[in-house]
């Protein structure tokens, strides 16, 4: 829990990297949640983006807390404001008002380690990061990556190894760092 | 258990094992390595955990998230560096602060101009991308402006000339195009607008989606759908809507022309627009000739040559225009002989 609450603490101090990590971790799950309420994917994307923008703009007022419940509540309120604006029938709102969002929060399998990993991926050298993301996140084959970037397959393998080494080293270091940071805060 | 030195690990081998790329030889090497020390196994399990976890993160780096992040980053960076605390105790402090402020604003104006202008000069076609990832192709002599606050509230651009728009869909932020004689509102579509200063016709051709057109002279708007074309006559304020059978209106961009039994006069009008030139006829009877052909990536010279061979015409290039004339009968006879 500590690392996650800390994301808000970092953002409060205008840490842009922390903001990016928060965004990457929660954007898609929140859009999915938002679509359930307003039934419109494009609209949902816009609303969730606005929530993130207002978090950044009002970052001074953030309290160190677990981001997940806060974010889901913010998106829910945003949706209801939108629906109220659109004069959509009252019953529809009520139906969702009483729905428990804790289910969403619990389904949310994101844990502290993911934040750490996000953070260390961000620190990889540019080319190495690109190759690692293409391989691991976008599921591209070595050959496809090599063709796309105009490099040898051997280099791709090499860079993936390099990324793994870096992550392994970084993560040990980061865990210590964050525990230290948490102790300072509370 | 010994401590493993990160530099002595065969990372490529581990990478190949995890990506399932390892050969049989590598696999047995790997097994041997695991067995040499218990520490190796727990070390590998740690790495494997990282590997699995990064996979769980893949949505955080998907195309969709990347695009959304670009938008959010853009909108939040505009707000950064704006906090300026000032508690003046003395006039001197105030004056220093004031001059700093002026410097700040002047600097900001230089670094971040209020508007961005894309332009395409004579005979050049330019493709540009806006901050929202919409792509605009500018035809010759065209200018497109947008303000620095583009995207924050709504997406607004000012156009003079001709451009093809491929607008990214953002339902909460309509895309608005201002021209001299009317405005256009869209959500996410692709279409062509031609609004040159000296033209008496403003035209809109929609390739996908719907475009809403607000002519300056009218209250209200008309909606133009996929495959439709609207011509707005600036002199008599008349609007004409019809179906466009071909995509010749964007030939300036695609370099693909389709002439299906068209009068030569219509064809030369299309060529004039596409190749930014003027074409004249020696006599009016030539204008009525009908012609069918398809051209892809051909030069104007080549197209005119095909036409002239078909109808036995002669192409004459005069300073700033091209003239089509009939080959004199005597000449034809000469050639036949």
XYZ file of C-alpha atoms in Angstrom:
523
model
C 0.000 0.000 0.000
C 2.804 2.362 0.848
C 4.241 2.778 -2.617
C 0.836 3.421 -4.097
C -0.056 6.126 -1.600
C 3.326 7.595 -2.281
C 2.483 8.170 -5.906
C 0.187 10.966 -4.751
C 2.905 12.294 -2.458
C 5.309 12.459 -5.385
C 2.725 14.095 -7.632
C 2.004 16.659 -4.962
C 5.660 17.623 -5.256
C 5.192 18.093 -9.023
C 6.964 14.872 -9.947
C 6.008 14.419 -13.592
C 7.339 10.876 -13.806
C 5.083 9.821 -10.939
C 2.163 11.428 -12.742
C 2.993 9.485 -15.892
C 3.154 6.242 -13.937
C -0.210 6.954 -12.301
C -1.650 7.642 -15.736
C -0.236 4.520 -17.379
C -1.359 2.308 -14.507
C -4.912 3.521 -14.228
C -5.926 5.053 -17.564
C -7.216 1.934 -19.314
C -8.926 0.358 -16.275
C -10.653 3.701 -15.617
C -11.809 4.031 -19.219
C -13.265 0.545 -18.935
C -15.084 1.538 -15.756
C -16.322 4.778 -17.286
C -17.685 3.023 -20.387
C -19.869 0.892 -18.114
C -21.568 4.050 -16.847
C -21.869 6.204 -19.940
C -21.820 3.547 -22.659
C -19.603 5.520 -24.998
C -15.942 4.717 -25.432
C -14.772 7.982 -26.974
C -16.627 10.058 -24.455
C -15.222 7.899 -21.652
C -11.676 8.517 -22.862
C -12.260 12.262 -22.851
C -13.753 12.258 -19.359
C -10.975 10.136 -17.861
C -8.370 12.378 -19.461
C -10.054 15.393 -17.911
C -9.946 13.733 -14.490
C -6.188 13.237 -14.841
C -5.679 16.800 -15.995
C -7.569 18.172 -13.024
C -5.553 15.960 -10.661
C -2.391 17.518 -12.014
C -3.793 21.023 -11.891
C -4.922 20.609 -8.299
C -1.970 18.532 -7.176
C -1.213 20.849 -4.247
C -4.410 19.673 -2.582
C -3.667 15.955 -2.911
C -3.455 13.957 0.285
C -1.195 10.932 0.435
C -3.706 8.138 0.041
C -4.282 5.069 -2.050
C -4.911 6.332 -5.597
C -7.298 3.618 -6.705
C -10.451 4.469 -4.663
C -9.807 8.160 -5.183
C -9.548 7.780 -8.961
C -12.614 5.586 -9.327
C -14.651 8.003 -7.215
C -13.421 10.974 -9.270
C -14.333 9.259 -12.540
C -17.738 8.226 -11.200
C -18.514 11.799 -10.155
C -17.341 13.084 -13.499
C -19.680 10.687 -15.277
C -22.672 11.693 -13.151
C -21.988 15.347 -13.720
C -21.899 14.619 -17.401
C -25.109 12.577 -17.314
C -26.879 15.249 -15.274
C -25.831 17.718 -17.895
C -27.209 15.522 -20.600
C -30.555 15.262 -18.790
C -30.450 11.537 -18.836
C -33.184 9.897 -16.800
C -32.854 9.951 -13.058
C -33.338 6.214 -12.623
C -30.314 5.495 -14.700
C -28.170 7.564 -12.393
C -29.654 6.037 -9.285
C -29.002 2.595 -10.553
C -25.312 3.372 -10.670
C -25.158 5.586 -7.637
C -25.819 2.668 -5.393
C -23.423 0.359 -7.083
C -20.473 -0.367 -4.917
C -17.197 0.707 -6.397
C -15.197 -1.373 -3.948
C -15.588 -4.255 -6.367
C -13.715 -2.235 -8.952
C -11.029 -1.377 -6.498
C -10.556 -4.944 -5.402
C -10.460 -6.311 -8.916
C -7.706 -3.914 -9.489
C -4.726 -6.199 -9.372
C -2.219 -3.463 -9.545
C 0.322 -3.687 -6.797
C 3.242 -1.734 -5.546
C 5.733 -3.719 -7.527
C 4.126 -2.656 -10.772
C 4.791 0.955 -9.909
C 8.389 0.139 -9.212
C 8.686 -1.684 -12.495
C 7.099 1.221 -14.367
C 9.581 3.475 -12.742
C 12.580 1.391 -13.681
C 11.395 0.906 -17.248
C 11.291 4.671 -17.496
C 14.949 4.804 -16.561
C 16.160 2.468 -19.303
C 18.236 4.039 -22.081
C 15.926 5.150 -24.915
C 16.723 2.421 -27.457
C 16.754 -0.296 -24.820
C 13.403 0.922 -23.444
C 11.851 0.996 -26.903
C 13.007 -2.539 -27.682
C 11.888 -3.887 -24.314
C 8.437 -2.298 -24.631
C 8.036 -3.548 -28.187
C 8.975 -7.060 -27.154
C 7.233 -7.342 -23.818
C 4.321 -4.911 -23.981
C 3.454 -4.960 -27.650
C 4.309 -8.644 -28.057
C 6.378 -8.185 -31.200
C 8.772 -10.892 -32.359
C 12.536 -10.261 -32.350
C 12.520 -10.257 -36.129
C 9.676 -7.730 -36.319
C 11.450 -5.400 -33.908
C 14.699 -5.697 -35.851
C 12.913 -4.846 -39.098
C 10.968 -1.968 -37.610
C 14.076 -0.339 -36.132
C 16.469 -1.364 -38.877
C 18.831 -3.235 -36.564
C 20.112 -6.798 -36.289
C 18.153 -9.505 -34.444
C 21.290 -10.033 -32.388
C 21.056 -6.437 -31.139
C 17.440 -6.980 -30.108
C 18.394 -10.010 -28.026
C 21.288 -8.117 -26.561
C 19.130 -5.154 -25.565
C 16.466 -7.340 -23.968
C 19.175 -8.951 -21.864
C 20.463 -5.519 -20.965
C 16.970 -4.379 -19.944
C 16.537 -7.423 -17.702
C 19.853 -6.793 -16.017
C 18.938 -3.175 -15.415
C 15.491 -4.038 -14.048
C 16.881 -6.606 -11.691
C 19.427 -4.140 -10.316
C 17.041 -1.176 -10.223
C 14.284 -3.021 -8.442
C 16.411 -4.037 -5.512
C 17.542 -0.450 -5.172
C 14.067 1.037 -5.596
C 12.432 -1.089 -2.966
C 14.902 0.210 -0.418
C 14.374 3.774 -1.589
C 10.610 3.682 -1.376
C 10.542 2.145 2.062
C 12.833 4.914 3.181
C 10.583 7.499 1.599
C 7.512 6.048 3.239
C 9.138 6.199 6.647
C 9.918 9.852 6.138
C 6.331 10.650 5.252
C 4.385 9.033 8.031
C 24.226 -19.162 -0.786
C 26.698 -17.016 -2.666
C 25.798 -13.538 -3.845
C 25.369 -13.305 -7.599
C 27.350 -10.680 -9.453
C 25.038 -9.066 -11.982
C 27.873 -8.613 -14.431
C 28.675 -12.305 -14.551
C 25.226 -13.399 -15.598
C 24.536 -14.493 -19.166
C 21.638 -12.077 -19.686
C 21.115 -12.953 -23.310
C 20.609 -16.583 -22.367
C 18.036 -15.588 -19.736
C 16.378 -13.297 -22.268
C 16.154 -16.118 -24.805
C 14.715 -18.508 -22.208
C 12.053 -15.989 -21.202
C 11.115 -15.035 -24.762
C 11.005 -18.722 -25.659
C 13.708 -18.312 -28.252
C 16.279 -20.652 -26.732
C 17.794 -23.469 -28.788
C 18.175 -26.968 -27.288
C 21.820 -26.265 -26.615
C 20.920 -23.080 -24.772
C 18.265 -24.911 -22.800
C 20.715 -27.485 -21.548
C 23.256 -24.740 -20.747
C 20.545 -23.032 -18.774
C 19.614 -26.220 -16.886
C 23.258 -26.724 -15.977
C 23.546 -23.179 -14.734
C 20.427 -23.572 -12.575
C 21.784 -26.751 -11.030
C 25.223 -25.389 -10.153
C 23.840 -23.290 -7.325
C 20.535 -22.946 -5.467
C 21.078 -19.188 -5.540
C 20.864 -19.256 -9.325
C 17.360 -20.643 -9.194
C 15.986 -18.067 -6.816
C 17.809 -15.379 -8.786
C 16.122 -16.577 -11.968
C 12.741 -16.713 -10.245
C 13.102 -13.048 -9.321
C 13.811 -12.134 -12.911
C 10.954 -14.292 -14.093
C 8.627 -12.469 -11.728
C 9.721 -9.134 -13.170
C 9.151 -10.553 -16.626
C 5.635 -11.719 -15.812
C 4.772 -8.467 -14.064
C 5.951 -6.350 -16.987
C 3.591 -8.381 -19.140
C 0.733 -7.431 -16.828
C 1.670 -3.834 -17.462
C 1.343 -4.093 -21.210
C -1.905 -2.090 -21.304
C -0.009 0.815 -19.743
C 2.080 1.034 -22.902
C -0.585 0.217 -25.470
C -1.191 2.435 -28.463
C -4.369 3.719 -26.827
C -2.643 4.690 -23.578
C 0.275 6.243 -25.427
C -2.049 8.429 -27.470
C -4.063 9.476 -24.434
C -0.886 10.195 -22.490
C 0.383 12.469 -25.263
C -2.834 14.486 -25.049
C -2.794 14.707 -21.263
C 0.904 15.562 -21.199
C 0.329 18.333 -23.700
C -2.524 19.794 -21.697
C -0.739 19.645 -18.389
C 2.595 21.035 -19.587
C 0.840 24.190 -20.699
C -0.109 24.807 -17.108
C 3.327 24.215 -15.681
C 5.783 26.876 -14.536
C 3.041 29.390 -13.983
C 3.196 29.751 -10.244
C 4.930 32.978 -9.356
C 5.044 34.038 -5.738
C 5.632 37.712 -5.095
C 5.710 39.486 -1.757
C 7.151 42.912 -2.396
C 8.461 44.761 0.648
C 10.151 47.643 -1.100
C 9.584 49.505 -4.305
C 12.947 48.387 -5.602
C 11.872 44.810 -5.160
C 8.646 45.570 -6.963
C 10.472 47.155 -9.858
C 12.910 44.245 -10.129
C 10.028 41.848 -9.996
C 8.178 43.850 -12.615
C 11.108 43.849 -14.981
C 11.558 40.137 -14.404
C 7.911 39.633 -15.214
C 8.259 41.611 -18.412
C 11.278 39.526 -19.339
C 9.296 36.427 -18.555
C 6.453 37.468 -20.834
C 8.723 38.582 -23.632
C 10.642 35.341 -23.310
C 7.414 33.378 -23.302
C 6.185 35.207 -26.378
C 9.398 34.309 -28.187
C 9.566 30.737 -26.986
C 5.858 30.017 -27.190
C 4.287 32.162 -29.861
C 0.536 32.640 -29.624
C -0.111 30.851 -32.844
C 1.489 28.392 -35.182
C 1.264 28.778 -38.922
C 1.691 26.012 -41.460
C 2.032 27.145 -45.007
C 2.610 25.676 -48.433
C 4.003 27.901 -51.150
C 3.740 27.632 -54.913
C 3.622 24.115 -56.294
C 4.455 22.448 -53.056
C 2.260 20.174 -51.029
C 2.891 19.790 -47.331
C 1.576 17.278 -44.789
C 1.400 18.494 -41.188
C 0.330 16.949 -37.924
C -1.544 18.919 -35.286
C -1.064 18.380 -31.531
C -4.176 16.161 -31.459
C -2.680 13.862 -34.138
C -5.001 15.110 -36.848
C -3.184 15.186 -40.165
C -3.588 18.050 -42.607
C -2.313 18.077 -46.189
C -1.907 21.574 -47.565
C -2.191 22.246 -51.288
C -0.212 25.030 -52.972
C -0.560 28.616 -51.677
C -2.283 27.515 -48.515
C -1.997 28.710 -44.967
C -3.293 27.057 -41.806
C -3.143 28.704 -38.396
C -3.865 27.473 -34.911
C -3.438 29.021 -31.485
C -1.240 27.714 -28.701
C -4.308 26.811 -26.648
C -5.469 24.438 -29.419
C -6.989 21.323 -27.811
C -7.460 22.805 -24.336
C -11.037 23.920 -24.848
C -11.788 23.160 -28.440
C -9.799 22.503 -31.539
C -9.823 25.527 -33.829
C -7.896 26.298 -36.993
C -7.981 29.055 -39.612
C -7.625 28.109 -43.263
C -6.927 30.026 -46.410
C -6.416 27.920 -49.520
C -7.027 24.220 -49.952
C -6.397 21.399 -47.523
C -7.334 17.805 -46.874
C -8.153 17.119 -43.245
C -7.957 13.778 -41.513
C -9.343 14.676 -38.114
C -8.811 12.515 -35.030
C -12.022 11.718 -33.222
C -12.547 13.453 -29.866
C -16.227 13.622 -29.046
C -15.898 16.216 -26.327
C -13.735 18.509 -28.422
C -15.145 19.422 -31.823
C -12.719 20.448 -34.528
C -13.591 23.820 -36.041
C -12.247 25.279 -39.256
C -12.672 28.981 -39.956
C -12.496 30.232 -43.516
C -13.219 33.624 -45.041
C -16.724 32.688 -46.141
C -17.883 30.169 -43.580
C -16.989 27.808 -40.793
C -16.914 24.018 -40.549
C -17.460 21.821 -37.556
C -16.505 18.157 -37.352
C -15.919 15.475 -34.771
C -13.704 12.958 -36.486
C -13.750 12.648 -40.269
C -11.697 13.191 -43.374
C -12.587 15.781 -45.982
C -11.238 18.378 -48.376
C -11.879 22.123 -48.203
C -10.936 24.487 -50.971
C -11.225 28.146 -50.039
C -8.756 30.221 -51.999
C -8.925 33.996 -51.626
C -9.479 34.696 -55.311
C -11.819 31.808 -56.060
C -15.505 32.541 -56.379
C -16.291 29.025 -55.218
C -15.751 27.497 -51.823
C -15.959 23.733 -51.975
C -16.172 20.962 -49.455
C -15.860 17.269 -50.295
C -16.347 14.701 -47.588
C -14.489 11.408 -47.740
C -15.600 9.852 -44.435
C -18.018 10.882 -41.682
C -20.055 14.079 -41.501
C -19.040 17.725 -41.731
C -21.250 20.598 -40.623
C -20.910 23.725 -42.750
C -21.914 27.185 -41.490
C -21.823 29.648 -44.419
C -21.340 33.230 -43.240
C -24.364 34.455 -45.187
C -26.800 31.975 -43.664
C -28.220 31.349 -40.258
C -27.796 27.733 -39.348
C -25.840 25.052 -41.061
C -25.979 22.165 -43.474
C -24.646 18.702 -42.876
C -22.536 17.119 -45.574
C -22.131 13.366 -45.512
C -19.606 10.876 -46.799
C -19.335 10.967 -50.593
C -21.083 14.331 -50.877
C -19.757 17.567 -52.189
C -20.919 21.138 -51.601
C -20.125 24.154 -53.695
C -20.820 27.544 -52.189
C -20.878 30.404 -54.644
C -19.438 33.405 -52.867
C -20.908 35.939 -55.299
C -24.573 34.903 -55.294
C -24.431 32.976 -51.955
C -25.960 29.886 -53.552
C -25.267 26.443 -52.179
C -25.204 23.336 -54.333
C -24.912 19.833 -52.982
C -24.266 16.729 -55.033
C -22.758 13.273 -54.856
C -19.141 13.037 -55.847
C -18.599 9.991 -58.023
C -14.817 10.139 -57.944
C -12.096 11.281 -55.601
C -10.570 13.623 -58.157
C -10.976 16.446 -55.662
C -8.035 15.113 -53.693
C -5.949 14.197 -56.714
C -3.562 16.989 -55.715
C -2.725 14.778 -52.746
C -3.240 11.251 -54.054
C -2.058 11.907 -57.624
C -4.831 9.612 -58.831
C -7.275 10.839 -61.447
C -10.324 9.034 -62.786
C -12.101 10.423 -65.824
C -15.271 8.554 -66.667
C -16.707 9.879 -69.903
C -16.112 13.493 -68.925
C -16.189 16.564 -71.156
C -12.740 17.896 -71.922
C -13.644 21.196 -70.317
C -14.415 19.459 -66.996
C -11.190 17.501 -67.287
C -9.083 20.596 -67.794
C -10.764 22.231 -64.805
C -9.742 19.271 -62.662
C -6.210 19.337 -64.089
C -5.948 23.063 -63.396
C -6.786 22.494 -59.739
C -4.625 19.421 -59.401
C -1.506 20.777 -61.073
C -1.975 24.482 -60.272
C -1.958 25.622 -63.865
C -4.190 27.254 -66.495
C -5.415 25.428 -69.577
C -7.145 27.141 -72.503
C -8.841 25.857 -75.664
C -8.342 27.194 -79.137
C -12.032 26.800 -79.929
C -15.120 25.872 -77.972
C -15.919 22.720 -79.919
C -12.920 21.018 -78.310
C -14.471 21.491 -74.888
C -17.277 19.071 -75.752
C -15.049 16.099 -76.550
C -15.550 13.213 -74.137
C -12.712 11.290 -72.588
C -12.301 8.241 -70.344
C -9.059 7.277 -68.603
C -7.370 6.639 -65.287
C -4.024 8.081 -64.258
C -1.865 7.254 -61.299
C 1.227 9.265 -60.374
C 1.482 10.802 -63.831
C 2.864 14.196 -64.686
C 0.671 16.823 -66.287
C 2.741 16.558 -69.477
C 2.083 12.837 -69.711
C -1.666 13.260 -69.196
C -1.884 16.032 -71.771
C 0.084 13.889 -74.187
C -2.394 11.035 -73.845
C -5.311 13.416 -74.381
C -3.675 15.083 -77.357
C -2.864 11.753 -78.982
C -6.443 10.566 -78.489
C -8.003 13.564 -80.150
C -5.120 14.563 -82.411
C -4.511 17.809 -80.597
C -1.462 19.916 -80.122
C -0.253 21.149 -76.747
C 1.285 24.568 -76.709
C 2.985 25.961 -73.647
C 2.703 29.716 -73.328
C 4.285 31.638 -70.420
C 1.792 30.947 -67.669
C -0.788 28.765 -69.338
C -1.222 25.808 -71.651
C -3.207 25.909 -74.868
C -4.882 22.972 -76.599
C -5.339 23.319 -80.345
C -6.376 21.178 -83.264
C -3.651 19.910 -85.543
C -4.198 21.523 -88.917
C -5.534 19.167 -91.541
C -2.565 19.679 -93.831
C -0.231 18.635 -91.061
C -2.188 15.495 -90.385
C -1.996 14.634 -94.040
C 1.723 15.265 -94.031
C 2.168 12.933 -91.141
C 0.084 10.260 -92.805
C 2.151 10.474 -95.909
